[in-house]
Coordinates of C-alpha atoms and ligand atoms in Angstrom, one line a residue:
M159 CA 72.0 208.5 125.9
K160 CA 70.2 209.0 122.6
T161 CA 66.4 208.0 122.3
A162 CA 65.3 206.0 119.3
F163 CA 61.5 205.9 118.7
I164 CA 60.5 202.8 116.4
T165 CA 57.1 202.5 114.9
G166 CA 56.2 198.8 114.0
I167 CA 58.1 197.5 117.1
T168 CA 56.1 194.3 117.0
G169 CA 57.1 193.3 113.5
Q170 CA 60.0 191.5 112.2
D171 CA 62.3 194.5 111.6
G172 CA 61.1 196.3 114.6
S173 CA 62.3 193.5 116.9
Y174 CA 65.7 193.2 115.2
L175 CA 66.2 196.9 115.2
A176 CA 65.3 197.2 118.8
E177 CA 68.0 194.7 119.8
H178 CA 70.6 196.3 117.6
L179 CA 69.9 199.9 119.2
L180 CA 69.9 198.5 122.7
H181 CA 73.3 197.1 121.9
Q182 CA 74.4 200.5 120.7
G183 CA 73.4 202.0 124.0
Y184 CA 70.2 203.7 123.0
K185 CA 67.1 204.3 125.0
V186 CA 64.4 202.5 122.8
V187 CA 60.8 203.7 122.7
G188 CA 58.6 201.3 120.6
M189 CA 55.2 202.3 119.4
M190 CA 52.4 199.7 119.4
R191 CA 48.8 200.2 118.3
R192 CA 46.0 199.0 120.4
T193 CA 44.8 195.6 119.4
A194 CA 42.4 193.2 121.2
T195 CA 45.4 190.7 121.5
P196 CA 48.8 192.4 121.9
S197 CA 51.4 190.9 119.5
T198 CA 54.5 191.2 121.6
E199 CA 55.9 187.6 120.7
R200 CA 58.8 189.0 118.6
I201 CA 60.0 191.4 121.3
E202 CA 59.4 189.2 124.3
G203 CA 63.3 189.1 124.8
V204 CA 63.6 192.8 125.2
L205 CA 60.3 194.0 126.7
D206 CA 61.9 194.8 130.0
Q207 CA 64.6 196.8 128.3
I208 CA 62.5 199.1 126.1
E209 CA 59.5 201.4 126.6
I210 CA 56.3 200.6 125.0
A211 CA 54.3 203.6 123.8
H212 CA 50.7 203.4 122.4
G213 CA 49.9 205.1 119.2
D214 CA 48.7 204.6 115.8
L215 CA 49.8 205.9 112.2
L216 CA 46.1 206.6 111.5
D217 CA 46.0 209.1 114.5
Q218 CA 48.0 212.1 114.0
S219 CA 47.4 213.3 117.5
S220 CA 48.9 210.3 119.1
L221 CA 52.2 210.7 117.2
M222 CA 52.4 214.4 118.3
R223 CA 51.7 213.4 121.7
L224 CA 54.3 210.7 121.8
F225 CA 57.0 212.9 120.3
D226 CA 56.3 215.6 122.8
E227 CA 56.6 213.1 125.5
H228 CA 59.6 211.2 124.4
K229 CA 61.7 213.8 122.5
P230 CA 63.3 211.2 120.2
D231 CA 66.7 211.9 118.8
E232 CA 66.0 209.2 115.9
I233 CA 62.7 208.1 114.6
Y234 CA 62.4 204.8 112.6
N235 CA 59.3 204.5 110.8
L236 CA 58.7 200.7 110.2
A237 CA 54.9 200.5 110.7
A238 CA 52.8 199.6 107.6
Q239 CA 50.3 197.2 106.2
S240 CA 53.2 195.3 104.8
F241 CA 51.6 192.5 102.9
V242 CA 51.5 193.1 99.2
H243 CA 48.7 190.6 98.5
A244 CA 46.3 191.9 101.2
S245 CA 46.9 195.4 99.6
F246 CA 44.9 194.4 96.6
Y247 CA 41.9 193.6 98.8
E248 CA 42.4 196.5 101.3
P249 CA 43.7 199.3 99.1
I250 CA 42.2 202.1 101.0
H251 CA 43.5 200.9 104.4
T252 CA 46.9 200.3 102.9
G253 CA 47.0 203.8 101.5
E254 CA 45.9 205.4 104.9
V255 CA 48.4 203.5 106.8
T256 CA 51.5 202.8 104.4
G257 CA 51.0 206.0 102.4
L258 CA 49.3 208.8 104.3
G259 CA 50.7 207.5 107.9
V260 CA 54.0 208.6 106.7
A261 CA 52.7 212.2 105.9
R262 CA 51.3 212.2 109.5
I263 CA 54.5 211.1 111.1
L264 CA 56.6 213.6 109.0
E265 CA 54.2 216.4 110.0
A266 CA 54.3 215.4 113.6
M267 CA 58.1 215.5 113.4
R268 CA 58.3 218.8 111.6
L269 CA 56.0 220.5 114.1
V270 CA 57.3 218.8 117.5
V271 CA 60.9 217.5 117.0
P272 CA 62.4 219.1 113.8
E273 CA 65.8 218.4 115.1
A274 CA 65.2 214.6 115.1
R275 CA 66.5 212.3 112.4
F276 CA 63.9 210.2 110.4
Y277 CA 64.2 206.8 108.5
Q278 CA 61.4 205.6 106.2
A279 CA 61.1 201.9 105.4
S280 CA 60.9 202.4 101.6
S281 CA 60.7 199.2 99.5
S282 CA 61.9 197.5 96.3
E283 CA 58.3 197.0 95.5
M284 CA 58.4 200.6 94.2
F285 CA 60.5 199.5 91.2
G286 CA 57.7 197.0 90.5
K287 CA 58.0 196.6 86.7
V288 CA 61.5 197.1 86.6
S289 CA 63.0 199.2 83.8
E290 CA 66.6 198.3 84.5
S291 CA 68.5 195.5 86.4
P292 CA 70.0 195.7 88.8
Q293 CA 67.9 198.4 90.3
K294 CA 69.7 201.3 92.2
E295 CA 68.7 204.6 93.8
S296 CA 68.2 206.3 90.3
T297 CA 66.0 203.5 88.9
P298 CA 62.5 204.9 88.0
F299 CA 59.6 203.7 90.0
H300 CA 56.7 201.6 88.5
P301 CA 54.7 200.2 91.5
R302 CA 52.6 197.1 90.6
S303 CA 50.3 196.9 93.7
P304 CA 48.3 199.3 96.0
Y305 CA 51.3 198.7 98.5
G306 CA 53.8 199.8 96.0
V307 CA 52.0 202.8 95.3
A308 CA 51.5 203.7 99.0
K309 CA 55.2 203.3 99.3
V310 CA 56.1 205.5 96.5
Y311 CA 53.9 208.3 98.0
A312 CA 55.5 207.8 101.4
H313 CA 59.0 207.8 99.8
W314 CA 58.5 211.0 98.0
A315 CA 56.9 212.7 101.1
T316 CA 60.1 211.8 102.8
V317 CA 62.3 213.4 100.1
N318 CA 60.0 216.3 100.1
Y319 CA 60.3 216.9 103.9
R320 CA 64.0 217.0 103.5
E321 CA 64.0 219.3 100.6
S322 CA 61.2 221.6 101.7
Y323 CA 62.0 221.9 105.5
D324 CA 65.7 220.8 105.6
L325 CA 64.7 218.0 108.0
F326 CA 67.0 215.1 108.4
C327 CA 65.0 212.4 106.5
C328 CA 66.5 209.3 104.9
S329 CA 64.5 206.5 102.9
G330 CA 66.0 203.1 102.9
I331 CA 64.9 201.2 99.7
L332 CA 65.1 197.9 101.2
F333 CA 64.8 194.6 99.1
N334 CA 63.1 191.5 100.6
H335 CA 64.6 190.6 104.0
E336 CA 63.7 187.5 105.9
S337 CA 64.2 185.7 109.1
P338 CA 62.8 183.0 111.5
R339 CA 60.6 186.1 112.8
R340 CA 59.1 186.6 109.3
G341 CA 55.2 186.8 109.2
L342 CA 53.8 183.5 108.2
E343 CA 52.0 184.9 105.2
F344 CA 55.2 185.9 103.4
V345 CA 56.3 183.2 100.9
T346 CA 59.7 182.4 102.6
R347 CA 58.2 181.8 106.1
K348 CA 55.2 180.0 104.5
I349 CA 57.7 177.6 103.0
S350 CA 60.0 177.0 105.9
E351 CA 57.0 176.5 108.3
G352 CA 55.3 174.2 105.7
V353 CA 58.5 172.2 105.2
A354 CA 58.9 171.6 109.0
A355 CA 55.2 170.9 109.3
I356 CA 55.6 168.2 106.5
A357 CA 58.7 166.7 107.9
F358 CA 56.8 166.1 111.2
G359 CA 53.7 164.7 109.4
Q360 CA 51.6 167.7 110.4
Q361 CA 50.8 168.9 107.0
E362 CA 50.7 167.1 103.6
D363 CA 51.8 169.7 101.1
I364 CA 52.1 173.5 100.6
A365 CA 49.9 175.6 98.2
L366 CA 51.7 178.4 96.6
G367 CA 51.4 180.8 93.7
N368 CA 53.9 182.1 91.2
L369 CA 57.0 179.9 91.6
D370 CA 59.0 181.9 89.0
A371 CA 59.0 185.2 90.8
R372 CA 62.5 186.2 91.6
R373 CA 63.4 188.3 94.6
D374 CA 66.7 189.6 96.2
W375 CA 66.5 187.9 99.7
G376 CA 68.8 188.9 102.5
F377 CA 68.5 188.6 106.3
A378 CA 66.6 191.1 108.3
G379 CA 69.2 191.2 111.2
D380 CA 71.8 192.6 108.7
Y381 CA 69.4 195.0 107.2
V382 CA 68.5 196.8 110.3
E383 CA 72.1 197.8 110.7
A384 CA 71.9 199.6 107.5
M385 CA 68.9 201.6 108.8
H386 CA 70.9 202.7 111.9
L387 CA 74.0 203.6 109.7
M388 CA 71.9 205.8 107.5
L389 CA 70.9 208.1 110.3
Q390 CA 74.7 208.4 111.4
Q391 CA 75.8 210.1 108.0
D392 CA 76.6 214.0 108.1
T393 CA 73.9 214.4 105.3
P394 CA 70.6 212.7 104.7
E395 CA 70.5 210.6 101.7
D396 CA 68.5 207.5 100.2
F397 CA 70.1 204.0 99.9
V398 CA 69.2 200.8 98.2
V399 CA 69.9 197.9 100.7
A400 CA 70.2 194.5 98.9
T401 CA 72.4 191.4 98.5
G402 CA 73.0 191.9 94.6
E403 CA 71.8 188.3 94.1
T404 CA 68.4 187.2 92.8
H405 CA 66.5 183.8 93.2
S406 CA 63.2 182.3 92.3
V407 CA 60.4 181.0 94.7
R408 CA 61.3 177.7 93.2
D409 CA 64.8 177.9 94.2
F410 CA 63.8 178.7 97.7
C411 CA 61.4 175.5 97.7
D412 CA 64.3 173.4 96.4
I413 CA 66.8 174.5 99.1
A414 CA 64.3 174.5 102.0
F415 CA 62.9 170.9 101.2
A416 CA 66.4 169.6 100.6
R417 CA 67.3 170.6 104.1
V418 CA 65.1 167.9 105.5
G419 CA 65.9 165.4 102.6
L420 CA 62.8 166.0 100.6
D421 CA 62.0 166.8 97.0
Y422 CA 59.9 170.0 96.7
E423 CA 58.2 168.8 93.6
K424 CA 56.3 166.1 95.4
F425 CA 54.9 168.5 98.1
V426 CA 54.3 171.8 96.3
K427 CA 51.0 172.4 94.8
I428 CA 50.1 175.4 92.6
D429 CA 46.8 177.3 93.8
P430 CA 45.7 180.1 91.7
R431 CA 44.4 182.0 94.9
F432 CA 48.0 183.0 95.5
Y433 CA 48.5 184.7 92.4
R434 CA 48.3 188.5 92.3
P435 CA 46.4 190.7 89.8
A436 CA 49.9 192.1 88.8
E437 CA 53.1 190.6 89.6
V438 CA 56.6 192.0 90.3
D439 CA 58.5 189.3 88.1
L440 CA 62.1 190.1 89.1
L441 CA 63.9 192.3 91.8
L442 CA 67.6 192.5 92.0
G443 CA 69.3 195.3 94.0
D444 CA 72.6 197.1 93.6
P445 CA 73.8 197.9 97.1
S446 CA 77.0 199.7 95.8
L447 CA 76.2 203.1 97.4
A448 CA 75.5 201.5 100.8
K449 CA 78.8 199.7 100.5
E450 CA 80.8 202.8 99.6
K451 CA 79.2 205.3 102.1
L452 CA 77.7 203.2 104.9
N453 CA 80.4 200.5 104.7
W454 CA 77.5 198.0 104.9
T455 CA 77.7 194.6 103.4
P456 CA 75.2 191.7 103.8
S457 CA 76.6 188.7 105.7
T458 CA 74.2 186.1 105.1
P459 CA 74.3 184.2 101.8
F460 CA 70.8 182.9 100.3
K461 CA 71.5 179.2 101.2
E462 CA 72.4 180.0 104.8
L463 CA 69.2 182.1 105.1
V464 CA 66.9 179.4 103.8
H465 CA 68.6 176.9 106.2
L466 CA 68.4 179.3 109.2
M467 CA 64.7 179.6 108.7
V468 CA 63.9 175.9 108.1
D469 CA 66.0 174.9 110.9
S470 CA 64.2 177.3 113.2
D471 CA 60.8 176.0 112.3
V472 CA 62.1 172.4 112.7
S473 CA 63.9 173.0 116.0
R474 CA 60.8 174.6 117.5
R475 CA 59.3 171.2 116.9
L476 CA 62.0 169.0 118.3
D477 CA 61.4 168.2 121.8
E478 CA 65.2 168.5 122.8
G479 CA 65.2 172.1 121.0
R480 CA 68.1 171.0 119.0
T481 CA 68.7 172.3 115.3
L482 CA 68.3 169.9 112.5
Q483 CA 71.7 169.1 110.8
A484 CA 72.0 169.1 107.1
G485 CA 70.9 165.7 105.8
E486 CA 69.5 164.6 109.0
L487 CA 65.7 163.9 109.0
P488 CA 63.7 164.8 112.1
P489 CA 62.7 161.9 114.2
S490 CA 59.1 161.5 112.9
L491 CA 60.7 160.7 109.4
R492 CA 63.2 158.3 110.4
G493 CA 62.3 154.7 109.3
Ligands
NAP161 P1 55.8 193.6 109.5 O1 56.4 192.4 110.4 O2 54.5 193.3 108.8 O3 55.6 194.7 110.7 C1 54.7 195.6 110.3 C2 54.3 196.5 111.7 O4 53.7 197.7 111.4 C3 53.9 195.8 112.8 O5 54.5 196.1 114.0 C4 52.3 196.3 112.9 O6 51.8 196.2 114.2 C5 52.7 197.9 112.5 N1 51.5 198.6 112.1 C6 50.5 198.2 111.2 N2 49.6 199.1 111.0 C7 49.9 200.1 111.8 C8 49.2 201.3 112.3 N3 48.1 201.7 111.8 N4 50.0 202.0 113.4 C9 50.9 201.5 113.9 N5 51.5 200.4 113.6 C10 51.1 199.7 112.7 O7 56.8 194.2 108.5 P2 58.4 194.2 108.5 O8 58.8 193.0 107.6 O9 58.9 194.3 109.7 O10 58.7 195.4 107.7 C11 59.0 196.8 108.3 C12 58.7 197.9 107.4 O11 59.7 197.8 106.2 C13 57.4 198.0 106.7 O12 57.1 199.3 106.6 C14 57.5 197.2 105.5 O13 56.6 197.7 104.5 C15 59.0 197.5 104.9 N6 59.7 196.8 104.2 C16 59.8 195.5 104.5 C17 60.6 194.7 103.7 C18 60.8 193.2 104.0 O14 61.2 192.5 103.2 N7 60.6 192.8 105.2 C19 61.3 195.2 102.6 C20 61.2 196.5 102.3 C21 60.2 197.3 103.1 P3 50.7 195.0 114.5 O15 51.8 194.0 115.2 O16 49.8 195.7 115.5 O17 50.1 194.5 113.4
G4F162 O1 56.8 186.9 100.3 P1 56.0 187.8 99.4 O2 54.6 188.0 99.8 O3 56.7 189.1 99.5 P2 56.7 190.5 98.5 O4 55.4 190.5 97.8 O5 58.0 190.5 97.6 O6 56.7 191.8 99.5 C1 57.7 191.7 100.6 O7 59.0 192.3 100.2 C2 58.7 193.7 99.7 C3 60.1 194.2 99.4 O8 60.2 194.1 97.8 C4 58.2 194.4 101.0 F1 58.2 195.8 100.7 C5 56.9 193.9 101.5 O9 56.4 194.6 102.7 C6 57.1 192.6 101.8 O10 57.9 192.4 102.9 O11 56.0 187.3 98.0 C7 57.2 187.2 97.3 C8 57.0 186.4 95.9 C9 55.8 187.2 95.1 O12 56.2 187.3 93.8 C10 54.7 186.3 95.2 O13 53.8 186.2 94.1 O14 56.4 185.2 96.1 C11 55.3 185.0 95.4 N1 54.5 183.9 95.8 C12 54.2 182.6 95.3 N2 53.4 181.9 96.1 C13 53.8 183.9 97.1 C14 53.2 182.6 97.3 N3 53.9 185.0 98.0 C15 53.1 184.5 99.0 N4 53.0 185.6 100.1 N5 52.3 183.4 99.3 C16 52.4 182.4 98.3 O15 51.7 181.4 98.4

């Protein structure tokens, strides 16, 4: 039985990847940092099937100790300070975790388990101010945030460990991927949760920033499959993972509010606090290489993704636990 070691196990992707790898017959070890209140909500369903290991990307010795203890065959580095907006206010911390943290884990792997295979969670934020569309593996990077800068460092560290030490290191350049497990601070979940709260009379409006930003949004459950496929190749390589479609934040609002029979224009307020010092205006990925070499394709269209997220936040509120049907209002909105 192969052992997979996942950092960021408590996050959105960590939870989906753990489920996927358990299905594939792996032993899964998930790394958690010590916090005053453990955040295991997303992995409640699999906690009894995985092993939790305590460590931190800020602490090199913890990574070396854990690799020695668990001897992983595959290492998925999903841990990061992952919120772009926060990175403008915590640039040093973001650099330490999201950037240098990857050098720490690569060095621990080189010294302790050099035969292991390594996946780095790279990001479309690295393309930033894009020089071509769609963006592919060869598109130059121009990051627009401390987060993007840290991810570029981490990406090149991953490529360098592959080239310098012949380690099996892959970087997945993933475009935005969402789900009902998405953190509440990210725009998609902020909208889906806000729509549900408004539909139930618990909130009056949603304050957002730039509605014209465009992203290539896919479903997280699909994207973790690509991570696993990358580590099953004969040779390590980097891949763009995306849907090949782009939509604006405004489009997301429109579909999300329409799902509960409401017009977004009446409920969305613009608040300059949610603008960023520098914006990434447009992201659109070209997943051709992943399709060709990994046989990977996304299976969740944009509208379906928006509905999935709104329905989840609505159904959590429904006493019966049933999912809202299209065009049907929650009981609190019925006349
Ligand atoms: P997420 O939900 O924010 O999860 C981040 C994880 O990192 C959490 O488990 C968090 O633990 C952990 N973490 C933070 N600081 C740590 C530290 N110092 N040591 C150890 N663990 C630490 O992020 P996600 O959406 O699942 O994304 C997973 C990875 O993919 C991230 O690296 C992200 O930057 C990258 N990525 C995401 C997307 C996307 O659209 N979702 C796209 C491209 C790349 P706590 O629970 O303790 O906070
Ligand atoms: O949902 P977001 O915060 O995601 P962002 O910045 O694209 O980053 C996410 O995707 C990256 C992949 O490209 C990951 F690497 C990263 O870890 C993270 O998962 O913002 C999306 C867009 C931005 O243009 C932002 O300015 O939505 C715009 N936006 C407008 N109003 C807002 C808001 N974003 C947030 N978070 N909150 C708002 O009120």
